[in-house]
PDB file of C-alpha atoms in Angstrom:
ATOM      1  CA  MET C   1     -37.054  -2.353 -52.261  1.00 66.00           C
ATOM      2  CA  SER C   2     -38.304  -3.883 -49.006  1.00 65.00           C
ATOM      3  CA  ASP C   3     -42.073  -4.278 -48.964  1.00 82.00           C
ATOM      4  CA  GLU C   4     -42.069  -4.555 -45.162  1.00 94.00           C
ATOM      5  CA  VAL C   5     -40.076  -2.996 -42.327  1.00 97.00           C
ATOM      6  CA  PHE C   6     -39.744  -4.506 -38.864  1.00 97.00           C
ATOM      7  CA  VAL C   7     -38.569  -3.338 -35.440  1.00 97.00           C
ATOM      8  CA  ILE C   8     -36.373  -6.147 -34.139  1.00 97.00           C
ATOM      9  CA  GLY C   9     -34.952  -4.581 -30.987  1.00 97.00           C
ATOM     10  CA  VAL C  10     -35.358  -1.575 -28.691  1.00 97.00           C
ATOM     11  CA  GLY C  11     -33.430  -0.056 -25.824  1.00 98.00           C
ATOM     12  CA  ILE C  12     -34.003   2.857 -23.481  1.00 98.00           C
ATOM     13  CA  THR C  13     -32.224   4.485 -20.571  1.00 98.00           C
ATOM     14  CA  LYS C  14     -33.808   5.719 -17.401  1.00 97.00           C
ATOM     15  CA  PHE C  15     -34.707   9.374 -17.873  1.00 96.00           C
ATOM     16  CA  GLY C  16     -33.728  12.053 -15.388  1.00 95.00           C
ATOM     17  CA  GLU C  17     -30.717  14.108 -14.384  1.00 95.00           C
ATOM     18  CA  HIS C  18     -27.611  12.171 -15.400  1.00 96.00           C
ATOM     19  CA  TRP C  19     -24.863  14.439 -14.129  1.00 92.00           C
ATOM     20  CA  ASN C  20     -22.093  11.882 -14.652  1.00 94.00           C
ATOM     21  CA  LYS C  21     -23.070  10.765 -18.159  1.00 95.00           C
ATOM     22  CA  GLN C  22     -22.573  12.373 -21.528  1.00 95.00           C
ATOM     23  CA  PRO C  23     -24.853  11.901 -24.579  1.00 96.00           C
ATOM     24  CA  ARG C  24     -22.486   9.277 -25.962  1.00 97.00           C
ATOM     25  CA  ASP C  25     -22.821   7.253 -22.739  1.00 97.00           C
ATOM     26  CA  LEU C  26     -26.614   7.449 -22.747  1.00 98.00           C
ATOM     27  CA  PHE C  27     -26.760   6.515 -26.421  1.00 98.00           C
ATOM     28  CA  ALA C  28     -24.413   3.555 -25.979  1.00 98.00           C
ATOM     29  CA  GLU C  29     -26.463   2.230 -23.051  1.00 98.00           C
ATOM     30  CA  ALA C  30     -29.695   2.273 -25.053  1.00 98.00           C
ATOM     31  CA  ALA C  31     -28.054   1.025 -28.258  1.00 98.00           C
ATOM     32  CA  LEU C  32     -26.373  -1.964 -26.634  1.00 98.00           C
ATOM     33  CA  GLU C  33     -29.667  -2.927 -24.993  1.00 98.00           C
ATOM     34  CA  ALA C  34     -31.394  -2.777 -28.391  1.00 98.00           C
ATOM     35  CA  VAL C  35     -28.636  -4.810 -30.073  1.00 97.00           C
ATOM     36  CA  LYS C  36     -28.885  -7.475 -27.370  1.00 97.00           C
ATOM     37  CA  GLU C  37     -32.666  -7.706 -27.741  1.00 96.00           C
ATOM     38  CA  ALA C  38     -32.347  -7.885 -31.534  1.00 96.00           C
ATOM     39  CA  GLY C  39     -29.848 -10.728 -31.279  1.00 95.00           C
ATOM     40  CA  ILE C  40     -27.469  -9.182 -33.800  1.00 96.00           C
ATOM     41  CA  GLU C  41     -23.840  -8.056 -33.869  1.00 96.00           C
ATOM     42  CA  LEU C  42     -22.960  -4.369 -33.830  1.00 96.00           C
ATOM     43  CA  ARG C  43     -20.961  -4.763 -37.027  1.00 95.00           C
ATOM     44  CA  GLU C  44     -24.146  -5.763 -38.882  1.00 97.00           C
ATOM     45  CA  ILE C  45     -25.675  -2.263 -38.541  1.00 98.00           C
ATOM     46  CA  GLU C  46     -25.440  -0.453 -41.866  1.00 98.00           C
ATOM     47  CA  ALA C  47     -26.558   3.090 -41.002  1.00 98.00           C
ATOM     48  CA  LEU C  48     -27.357   5.325 -38.050  1.00 98.00           C
ATOM     49  CA  PHE C  49     -29.987   8.072 -37.834  1.00 98.00           C
ATOM     50  CA  VAL C  50     -29.933  10.213 -34.689  1.00 98.00           C
ATOM     51  CA  GLY C  51     -32.632  12.611 -33.540  1.00 97.00           C
ATOM     52  CA  SER C  52     -31.569  15.340 -31.099  1.00 96.00           C
ATOM     53  CA  MET C  53     -32.952  18.811 -30.484  1.00 93.00           C
ATOM     54  CA  SER C  54     -30.317  21.490 -30.956  1.00 92.00           C
ATOM     55  CA  PRO C  55     -27.288  19.739 -29.357  1.00 92.00           C
ATOM     56  CA  GLY C  56     -25.121  22.591 -30.619  1.00 91.00           C
ATOM     57  CA  GLN C  57     -26.908  24.790 -28.086  1.00 93.00           C
ATOM     58  CA  TRP C  58     -27.539  22.361 -25.222  1.00 91.00           C
ATOM     59  CA  ILE C  59     -24.103  20.718 -25.104  1.00 92.00           C
ATOM     60  CA  GLU C  60     -22.153  22.715 -27.728  1.00 92.00           C
ATOM     61  CA  GLN C  61     -21.704  19.554 -29.797  1.00 94.00           C
ATOM     62  CA  GLU C  62     -22.406  19.611 -33.497  1.00 95.00           C
ATOM     63  CA  ASN C  63     -21.763  16.686 -35.854  1.00 95.00           C
ATOM     64  CA  LEU C  64     -23.331  14.485 -33.199  1.00 96.00           C
ATOM     65  CA  ALA C  65     -24.166  11.407 -35.271  1.00 97.00           C
ATOM     66  CA  PRO C  66     -20.572  10.564 -36.307  1.00 97.00           C
ATOM     67  CA  LEU C  67     -19.494  11.088 -32.703  1.00 97.00           C
ATOM     68  CA  LEU C  68     -22.042   8.558 -31.460  1.00 98.00           C
ATOM     69  CA  ALA C  69     -21.211   6.117 -34.244  1.00 97.00           C
ATOM     70  CA  SER C  70     -17.505   6.136 -33.462  1.00 97.00           C
ATOM     71  CA  HIS C  71     -18.151   5.826 -29.716  1.00 97.00           C
ATOM     72  CA  LEU C  72     -20.074   2.624 -30.421  1.00 96.00           C
ATOM     73  CA  GLY C  73     -17.383   1.325 -32.777  1.00 95.00           C
ATOM     74  CA  LEU C  74     -19.478   1.962 -35.882  1.00 95.00           C
ATOM     75  CA  GLN C  75     -17.172   4.450 -37.583  1.00 92.00           C
ATOM     76  CA  GLY C  76     -17.343   4.128 -41.330  1.00 95.00           C
ATOM     77  CA  ILE C  77     -21.106   3.712 -41.662  1.00 97.00           C
ATOM     78  CA  PRO C  78     -23.399   6.575 -42.732  1.00 98.00           C
ATOM     79  CA  ALA C  79     -24.328   8.514 -39.572  1.00 98.00           C
ATOM     80  CA  ILE C  80     -26.847  11.343 -39.910  1.00 98.00           C
ATOM     81  CA  ARG C  81     -28.493  13.633 -37.350  1.00 97.00           C
ATOM     82  CA  VAL C  82     -31.996  14.923 -38.010  1.00 96.00           C
ATOM     83  CA  GLU C  83     -33.653  17.746 -36.088  1.00 93.00           C
ATOM     84  CA  GLY C  84     -37.277  18.687 -35.705  1.00 91.00           C
ATOM     85  CA  GLY C  85     -37.676  20.083 -32.199  1.00 89.00           C
ATOM     86  CA  ASP C  86     -39.556  17.678 -29.943  1.00 88.00           C
ATOM     87  CA  ALA C  87     -40.138  15.386 -32.933  1.00 91.00           C
ATOM     88  CA  SER C  88     -36.435  14.841 -33.655  1.00 94.00           C
ATOM     89  CA  SER C  89     -36.287  11.185 -32.590  1.00 94.00           C
ATOM     90  CA  ALA C  90     -39.521  10.430 -34.456  1.00 94.00           C
ATOM     91  CA  LEU C  91     -37.887  11.865 -37.573  1.00 95.00           C
ATOM     92  CA  ALA C  92     -34.877   9.597 -37.023  1.00 97.00           C
ATOM     93  CA  PHE C  93     -37.241   6.623 -36.950  1.00 97.00           C
ATOM     94  CA  TYR C  94     -38.933   7.881 -40.114  1.00 97.00           C
ATOM     95  CA  GLU C  95     -35.609   8.229 -41.943  1.00 97.00           C
ATOM     96  CA  ALA C  96     -34.563   4.728 -40.901  1.00 98.00           C
ATOM     97  CA  TYR C  97     -37.907   3.357 -42.046  1.00 97.00           C
ATOM     98  CA  THR C  98     -37.787   5.071 -45.446  1.00 96.00           C
ATOM     99  CA  ALA C  99     -34.147   4.062 -46.013  1.00 97.00           C
ATOM    100  CA  ILE C 100     -35.046   0.404 -45.556  1.00 97.00           C
ATOM    101  CA  LYS C 101     -38.276   0.792 -47.514  1.00 96.00           C
ATOM    102  CA  ALA C 102     -36.260   2.190 -50.411  1.00 95.00           C
ATOM    103  CA  GLY C 103     -33.967  -0.833 -50.380  1.00 95.00           C
ATOM    104  CA  GLU C 104     -30.891   1.189 -49.388  1.00 96.00           C
ATOM    105  CA  TYR C 105     -30.189  -0.818 -46.214  1.00 97.00           C
ATOM    106  CA  ASP C 106     -31.325  -3.988 -44.451  1.00 97.00           C
ATOM    107  CA  LEU C 107     -30.411  -3.086 -40.865  1.00 98.00           C
ATOM    108  CA  VAL C 108     -30.580   0.453 -39.479  1.00 98.00           C
ATOM    109  CA  LEU C 109     -30.322   1.948 -35.999  1.00 98.00           C
ATOM    110  CA  ALA C 110     -32.616   4.888 -35.160  1.00 98.00           C
ATOM    111  CA  ALA C 111     -31.880   6.806 -31.978  1.00 98.00           C
ATOM    112  CA  GLY C 112     -33.023   9.739 -29.913  1.00 97.00           C
ATOM    113  CA  VAL C 113     -30.706  11.304 -27.336  1.00 97.00           C
ATOM    114  CA  GLU C 114     -30.947  14.435 -25.219  1.00 96.00           C
ATOM    115  CA  LYS C 115     -28.758  16.000 -22.529  1.00 96.00           C
ATOM    116  CA  THR C 116     -30.485  19.121 -21.269  1.00 94.00           C
ATOM    117  CA  THR C 117     -30.123  19.319 -17.498  1.00 93.00           C
ATOM    118  CA  ASP C 118     -26.645  20.881 -17.533  1.00 91.00           C
ATOM    119  CA  ALA C 119     -28.062  24.172 -18.840  1.00 91.00           C
ATOM    120  CA  SER C 120     -29.161  27.031 -16.583  1.00 91.00           C
ATOM    121  CA  PRO C 121     -32.858  28.023 -16.484  1.00 88.00           C
ATOM    122  CA  GLU C 122     -32.109  31.091 -18.609  1.00 91.00           C
ATOM    123  CA  GLU C 123     -30.183  29.034 -21.163  1.00 93.00           C
ATOM    124  CA  SER C 124     -32.938  26.421 -21.245  1.00 92.00           C
ATOM    125  CA  VAL C 125     -35.613  29.011 -22.080  1.00 91.00           C
ATOM    126  CA  HIS C 126     -33.378  30.368 -24.836  1.00 92.00           C
ATOM    127  CA  HIS C 127     -32.692  26.921 -26.301  1.00 92.00           C
ATOM    128  CA  THR C 128     -36.296  25.679 -26.236  1.00 91.00           C
ATOM    129  CA  SER C 129     -37.459  28.940 -27.819  1.00 92.00           C
ATOM    130  CA  SER C 130     -35.443  27.946 -30.879  1.00 91.00           C
ATOM    131  CA  SER C 131     -38.402  25.743 -31.801  1.00 90.00           C
ATOM    132  CA  LEU C 132     -40.394  28.901 -32.437  1.00 93.00           C
ATOM    133  CA  ASP C 133     -39.960  31.423 -35.224  1.00 94.00           C
ATOM    134  CA  ARG C 134     -36.949  33.147 -33.662  1.00 93.00           C
ATOM    135  CA  GLU C 135     -37.314  36.441 -35.543  1.00 94.00           C
ATOM    136  CA  PHE C 136     -41.047  36.993 -35.169  1.00 95.00           C
ATOM    137  CA  GLU C 137     -41.836  35.128 -31.933  1.00 95.00           C
ATOM    138  CA  ALA C 138     -38.861  34.445 -29.662  1.00 94.00           C
ATOM    139  CA  PHE C 139     -37.219  37.835 -30.246  1.00 94.00           C
ATOM    140  CA  MET C 140     -40.551  39.422 -29.299  1.00 94.00           C
ATOM    141  CA  GLY C 141     -40.539  37.688 -25.909  1.00 93.00           C
ATOM    142  CA  ASN C 142     -42.527  34.540 -26.573  1.00 94.00           C
ATOM    143  CA  THR C 143     -41.340  31.201 -25.219  1.00 93.00           C
ATOM    144  CA  LEU C 144     -42.272  27.615 -26.020  1.00 91.00           C
ATOM    145  CA  ALA C 145     -44.389  27.483 -22.864  1.00 92.00           C
ATOM    146  CA  GLY C 146     -46.020  30.769 -23.841  1.00 94.00           C
ATOM    147  CA  ALA C 147     -46.905  29.434 -27.282  1.00 95.00           C
ATOM    148  CA  TYR C 148     -48.565  26.347 -25.828  1.00 94.00           C
ATOM    149  CA  ALA C 149     -50.400  28.527 -23.306  1.00 96.00           C
ATOM    150  CA  MET C 150     -51.920  30.579 -26.127  1.00 96.00           C
ATOM    151  CA  MET C 151     -52.935  27.384 -27.914  1.00 96.00           C
ATOM    152  CA  ALA C 152     -54.515  26.059 -24.711  1.00 96.00           C
ATOM    153  CA  ARG C 153     -56.413  29.299 -24.115  1.00 97.00           C
ATOM    154  CA  ALA C 154     -57.697  29.273 -27.708  1.00 97.00           C
ATOM    155  CA  HIS C 155     -58.860  25.673 -27.273  1.00 97.00           C
ATOM    156  CA  MET C 156     -60.663  26.564 -24.034  1.00 97.00           C
ATOM    157  CA  MET C 157     -62.427  29.481 -25.692  1.00 97.00           C
ATOM    158  CA  LYS C 158     -63.470  27.540 -28.798  1.00 97.00           C
ATOM    159  CA  TYR C 159     -64.431  24.189 -27.262  1.00 97.00           C
ATOM    160  CA  GLY C 160     -65.172  25.029 -23.640  1.00 97.00           C
ATOM    161  CA  THR C 161     -62.267  22.938 -22.376  1.00 97.00           C
ATOM    162  CA  THR C 162     -61.893  23.362 -18.621  1.00 97.00           C
ATOM    163  CA  ARG C 163     -58.821  23.795 -16.460  1.00 97.00           C
ATOM    164  CA  GLU C 164     -59.709  20.490 -14.757  1.00 97.00           C
ATOM    165  CA  GLN C 165     -59.829  18.637 -18.077  1.00 97.00           C
ATOM    166  CA  LEU C 166     -56.354  19.883 -18.979  1.00 96.00           C
ATOM    167  CA  ALA C 167     -55.072  18.706 -15.606  1.00 97.00           C
ATOM    168  CA  LEU C 168     -56.358  15.189 -16.256  1.00 96.00           C
ATOM    169  CA  VAL C 169     -53.724  14.764 -18.983  1.00 94.00           C
ATOM    170  CA  ALA C 170     -50.898  15.155 -16.459  1.00 95.00           C
ATOM    171  CA  VAL C 171     -52.710  12.966 -13.935  1.00 96.00           C
ATOM    172  CA  LYS C 172     -53.017  10.200 -16.528  1.00 95.00           C
ATOM    173  CA  ASN C 173     -49.362  10.504 -17.537  1.00 93.00           C
ATOM    174  CA  HIS C 174     -48.158  10.201 -13.957  1.00 95.00           C
ATOM    175  CA  GLU C 175     -50.429   7.206 -13.457  1.00 95.00           C
ATOM    176  CA  HIS C 176     -48.701   5.482 -16.370  1.00 93.00           C
ATOM    177  CA  ALA C 177     -45.273   6.415 -14.982  1.00 94.00           C
ATOM    178  CA  MET C 178     -46.003   4.453 -11.819  1.00 95.00           C
ATOM    179  CA  ASN C 179     -45.566   1.247 -13.840  1.00 93.00           C
ATOM    180  CA  ASN C 180     -42.520   2.413 -15.781  1.00 95.00           C
ATOM    181  CA  PRO C 181     -39.203   1.910 -13.953  1.00 96.00           C
ATOM    182  CA  LYS C 182     -37.437   4.181 -16.456  1.00 96.00           C
ATOM    183  CA  ALA C 183     -39.786   7.149 -16.069  1.00 95.00           C
ATOM    184  CA  GLN C 184     -38.339  10.312 -14.542  1.00 94.00           C
ATOM    185  CA  PHE C 185     -41.097  10.911 -11.989  1.00 93.00           C
ATOM    186  CA  ARG C 186     -42.894   7.876 -10.584  1.00 93.00           C
ATOM    187  CA  ARG C 187     -45.520   9.349  -8.340  1.00 94.00           C
ATOM    188  CA  LYS C 188     -49.234   9.973  -8.547  1.00 95.00           C
ATOM    189  CA  ILE C 189     -50.623  13.478  -8.726  1.00 97.00           C
ATOM    190  CA  SER C 190     -54.140  14.856  -8.451  1.00 97.00           C
ATOM    191  CA  VAL C 191     -56.121  17.353 -10.485  1.00 98.00           C
ATOM    192  CA  GLU C 192     -55.962  19.709  -7.522  1.00 98.00           C
ATOM    193  CA  SER C 193     -52.167  19.466  -7.256  1.00 97.00           C
ATOM    194  CA  VAL C 194     -51.804  20.250 -10.967  1.00 97.00           C
ATOM    195  CA  ILE C 195     -54.035  23.316 -10.756  1.00 97.00           C
ATOM    196  CA  LYS C 196     -52.291  24.576  -7.605  1.00 97.00           C
ATOM    197  CA  SER C 197     -48.757  24.067  -8.917  1.00 97.00           C
ATOM    198  CA  PRO C 198     -46.790  27.214  -9.891  1.00 95.00           C
ATOM    199  CA  ILE C 199     -47.893  29.121 -12.987  1.00 95.00           C
ATOM    200  CA  VAL C 200     -45.596  28.731 -15.985  1.00 93.00           C
ATOM    201  CA  ALA C 201     -47.711  30.538 -18.590  1.00 94.00           C
ATOM    202  CA  GLU C 202     -51.404  31.063 -17.853  1.00 94.00           C
ATOM    203  CA  PRO C 203     -53.430  28.838 -17.974  1.00 96.00           C
ATOM    204  CA  LEU C 204     -50.676  26.213 -17.813  1.00 95.00           C
ATOM    205  CA  ARG C 205     -48.986  25.195 -14.574  1.00 95.00           C
ATOM    206  CA  MET C 206     -45.720  23.465 -13.773  1.00 94.00           C
ATOM    207  CA  LEU C 207     -47.285  20.001 -13.484  1.00 95.00           C
ATOM    208  CA  ASP C 208     -48.881  20.373 -16.933  1.00 94.00           C
ATOM    209  CA  GLY C 209     -45.478  20.303 -18.558  1.00 89.00           C
ATOM    210  CA  ALA C 210     -42.536  18.043 -19.209  1.00 86.00           C
ATOM    211  CA  PRO C 211     -39.397  18.525 -17.140  1.00 87.00           C
ATOM    212  CA  LEU C 212     -35.988  18.891 -18.696  1.00 90.00           C
ATOM    213  CA  SER C 213     -34.426  15.457 -18.883  1.00 94.00           C
ATOM    214  CA  ASP C 214     -31.431  13.418 -20.008  1.00 97.00           C
ATOM    215  CA  GLY C 215     -31.819  10.071 -21.739  1.00 97.00           C
ATOM    216  CA  SER C 216     -31.768   8.037 -24.913  1.00 98.00           C
ATOM    217  CA  ALA C 217     -33.984   5.580 -26.776  1.00 98.00           C
ATOM    218  CA  VAL C 218     -33.004   3.324 -29.665  1.00 98.00           C
ATOM    219  CA  ALA C 219     -34.871   1.165 -32.160  1.00 98.00           C
ATOM    220  CA  ILE C 220     -33.281  -1.242 -34.617  1.00 98.00           C
ATOM    221  CA  LEU C 221     -35.194  -1.589 -37.879  1.00 98.00           C
ATOM    222  CA  ALA C 222     -34.776  -4.392 -40.384  1.00 97.00           C
ATOM    223  CA  SER C 223     -35.956  -5.365 -43.851  1.00 97.00           C
ATOM    224  CA  ARG C 224     -38.065  -8.429 -44.528  1.00 95.00           C
ATOM    225  CA  ARG C 225     -34.942 -10.258 -45.742  1.00 94.00           C
ATOM    226  CA  VAL C 226     -33.303  -9.950 -42.326  1.00 95.00           C
ATOM    227  CA  ALA C 227     -36.457 -10.291 -40.253  1.00 94.00           C
ATOM    228  CA  LYS C 228     -37.641 -13.530 -41.860  1.00 91.00           C
ATOM    229  CA  GLU C 229     -34.536 -15.285 -40.532  1.00 90.00           C
ATOM    230  CA  MET C 230     -35.525 -14.546 -36.930  1.00 90.00           C
ATOM    231  CA  LYS C 231     -37.555 -17.235 -35.225  1.00 83.00           C
ATOM    232  CA  ARG C 232     -39.642 -14.984 -32.966  1.00 87.00           C
ATOM    233  CA  ASP C 233     -42.486 -12.523 -33.085  1.00 89.00           C
ATOM    234  CA  LEU C 234     -41.512  -9.099 -34.429  1.00 92.00           C
ATOM    235  CA  ILE C 235     -43.133  -5.692 -34.715  1.00 94.00           C
ATOM    236  CA  ARG C 236     -44.060  -4.809 -38.296  1.00 96.00           C
ATOM    237  CA  VAL C 237     -44.274  -1.105 -39.087  1.00 97.00           C
ATOM    238  CA  LEU C 238     -47.530  -0.687 -40.984  1.00 95.00           C
ATOM    239  CA  GLY C 239     -47.326   3.011 -41.718  1.00 95.00           C
ATOM    240  CA  VAL C 240     -45.468   6.204 -40.842  1.00 95.00           C
ATOM    241  CA  GLY C 241     -46.470   9.759 -41.717  1.00 95.00           C
ATOM    242  CA  ILE C 242     -44.995  13.204 -41.214  1.00 95.00           C
ATOM    243  CA  ALA C 243     -46.303  16.683 -42.002  1.00 94.00           C
ATOM    244  CA  THR C 244     -45.781  20.332 -41.109  1.00 93.00           C
ATOM    245  CA  ASP C 245     -47.841  23.417 -40.377  1.00 93.00           C
ATOM    246  CA  GLN C 246     -47.035  27.107 -40.455  1.00 94.00           C
ATOM    247  CA  MET C 247     -44.296  27.453 -37.849  1.00 92.00           C
ATOM    248  CA  ALA C 248     -45.324  30.760 -36.282  1.00 94.00           C
ATOM    249  CA  LEU C 249     -48.638  30.816 -34.424  1.00 94.00           C
ATOM    250  CA  HIS C 250     -49.707  34.066 -36.066  1.00 95.00           C
ATOM    251  CA  ASP C 251     -49.500  32.389 -39.489  1.00 96.00           C
ATOM    252  CA  ARG C 252     -51.762  29.465 -38.583  1.00 95.00           C
ATOM    253  CA  VAL C 253     -55.421  29.322 -39.546  1.00 94.00           C
ATOM    254  CA  ASP C 254     -56.487  27.951 -36.155  1.00 96.00           C
ATOM    255  CA  ILE C 255     -54.080  27.689 -33.205  1.00 96.00           C
ATOM    256  CA  SER C 256     -56.545  25.524 -31.281  1.00 95.00           C
ATOM    257  CA  PHE C 257     -56.056  22.680 -33.776  1.00 94.00           C
ATOM    258  CA  LEU C 258     -52.894  20.810 -34.837  1.00 92.00           C
ATOM    259  CA  SER C 259     -53.453  20.430 -38.560  1.00 93.00           C
ATOM    260  CA  SER C 260     -50.028  18.858 -39.121  1.00 93.00           C
ATOM    261  CA  THR C 261     -50.966  16.056 -36.718  1.00 92.00           C
ATOM    262  CA  LYS C 262     -54.126  15.390 -38.700  1.00 93.00           C
ATOM    263  CA  ARG C 263     -52.187  15.295 -41.970  1.00 95.00           C
ATOM    264  CA  ALA C 264     -49.431  13.068 -40.602  1.00 94.00           C
ATOM    265  CA  SER C 265     -51.863  10.605 -39.016  1.00 94.00           C
ATOM    266  CA  SER C 266     -53.937  10.475 -42.208  1.00 96.00           C
ATOM    267  CA  ILE C 267     -50.813   9.508 -44.143  1.00 96.00           C
ATOM    268  CA  ALA C 268     -49.941   6.821 -41.612  1.00 96.00           C
ATOM    269  CA  TYR C 269     -53.484   5.410 -41.624  1.00 96.00           C
ATOM    270  CA  ARG C 270     -53.497   5.293 -45.414  1.00 96.00           C
ATOM    271  CA  LYS C 271     -50.150   3.517 -45.586  1.00 95.00           C
ATOM    272  CA  ALA C 272     -51.200   1.057 -42.909  1.00 95.00           C
ATOM    273  CA  GLY C 273     -54.573   0.391 -44.480  1.00 96.00           C
ATOM    274  CA  VAL C 274     -56.433   0.900 -41.194  1.00 95.00           C
ATOM    275  CA  SER C 275     -58.883   3.413 -39.770  1.00 95.00           C
ATOM    276  CA  PRO C 276     -58.723   5.216 -36.416  1.00 93.00           C
ATOM    277  CA  LYS C 277     -61.524   2.973 -35.122  1.00 95.00           C
ATOM    278  CA  GLU C 278     -59.252  -0.050 -35.491  1.00 95.00           C
ATOM    279  CA  VAL C 279     -56.524   1.367 -33.239  1.00 93.00           C
ATOM    280  CA  ASN C 280     -56.487  -0.073 -29.710  1.00 94.00           C
ATOM    281  CA  VAL C 281     -53.777   2.119 -28.152  1.00 90.00           C
ATOM    282  CA  ALA C 282     -52.804   5.678 -29.072  1.00 88.00           C
ATOM    283  CA  GLU C 283     -49.800   7.493 -27.634  1.00 86.00           C
ATOM    284  CA  LEU C 284     -49.541  11.238 -28.148  1.00 83.00           C
ATOM    285  CA  HIS C 285     -46.784  13.738 -27.447  1.00 79.00           C
ATOM    286  CA  LEU C 286     -47.137  17.455 -27.038  1.00 66.00           C
ATOM    287  CA  SER C 287     -44.518  19.037 -24.847  1.00 60.00           C
ATOM    288  CA  LEU C 288     -44.747  22.117 -22.684  1.00 53.00           C
ATOM    289  CA  ILE C 289     -41.272  22.263 -21.158  1.00 50.00           C
ATOM    290  CA  HIS C 290     -41.069  23.855 -17.728  1.00 47.00           C
ATOM    291  CA  ILE C 291     -37.845  25.070 -16.169  1.00 44.00           C
TER     292      ILE C 291
END
């Protein structure tokens, strides 16, 4: 077993509408960047975990992980796709981490890749609704945006959250994008522009949500045995946690609160041996996809 796991290299594409690139191209771009930063050879990678949300629907491509492995010249190694809606790439990272932690591998590539902009608006709503309980929610007319709208309305009613406070999340995100050359939209927005943007699902507007996008991100994880040979500063993964909640909103105790996030973060804090007060930077993801 490896008592420690390190991130030794990362790569990421620019996100946006990549009409002339396929998922394999986006993945290869990010992977080769990560390999270069890690200072390793491709042939040293022992396993590949890929996170992608429903590629069988978006691009009609199942068995995605072996396809990406062979495109990168890694045929022969274990190549596994994991899927968990918006959390798919995070699950790929988790699987890579646990595989190294268990002593199965010393060098693993974890990737996330999406190609969504080729779909029509109607197809996109259908595909994203697959993250809901299809039988009891999507078939009844609910959409992913509609589910988040109900959660937002419940939060406003319970905690007094205002429409302006919700808008500040998007304003902050766009502010960060100004300094990120690989962000899809690099422009500032105001609270007023968010509130006045087109309604997607009341109370949420277009600028509250994430656009459909194409892109890939890759992280290369290594065991202590490999990492100790590198003469540079590395990122040590202190703790990772995952958890679930009832999938359908009507089965949840409180739709204004993400209990799975609390459980997952508690696991990560415990593994890391730190408390929330010791964290200097927190990055959160909750996606309302607008079409």
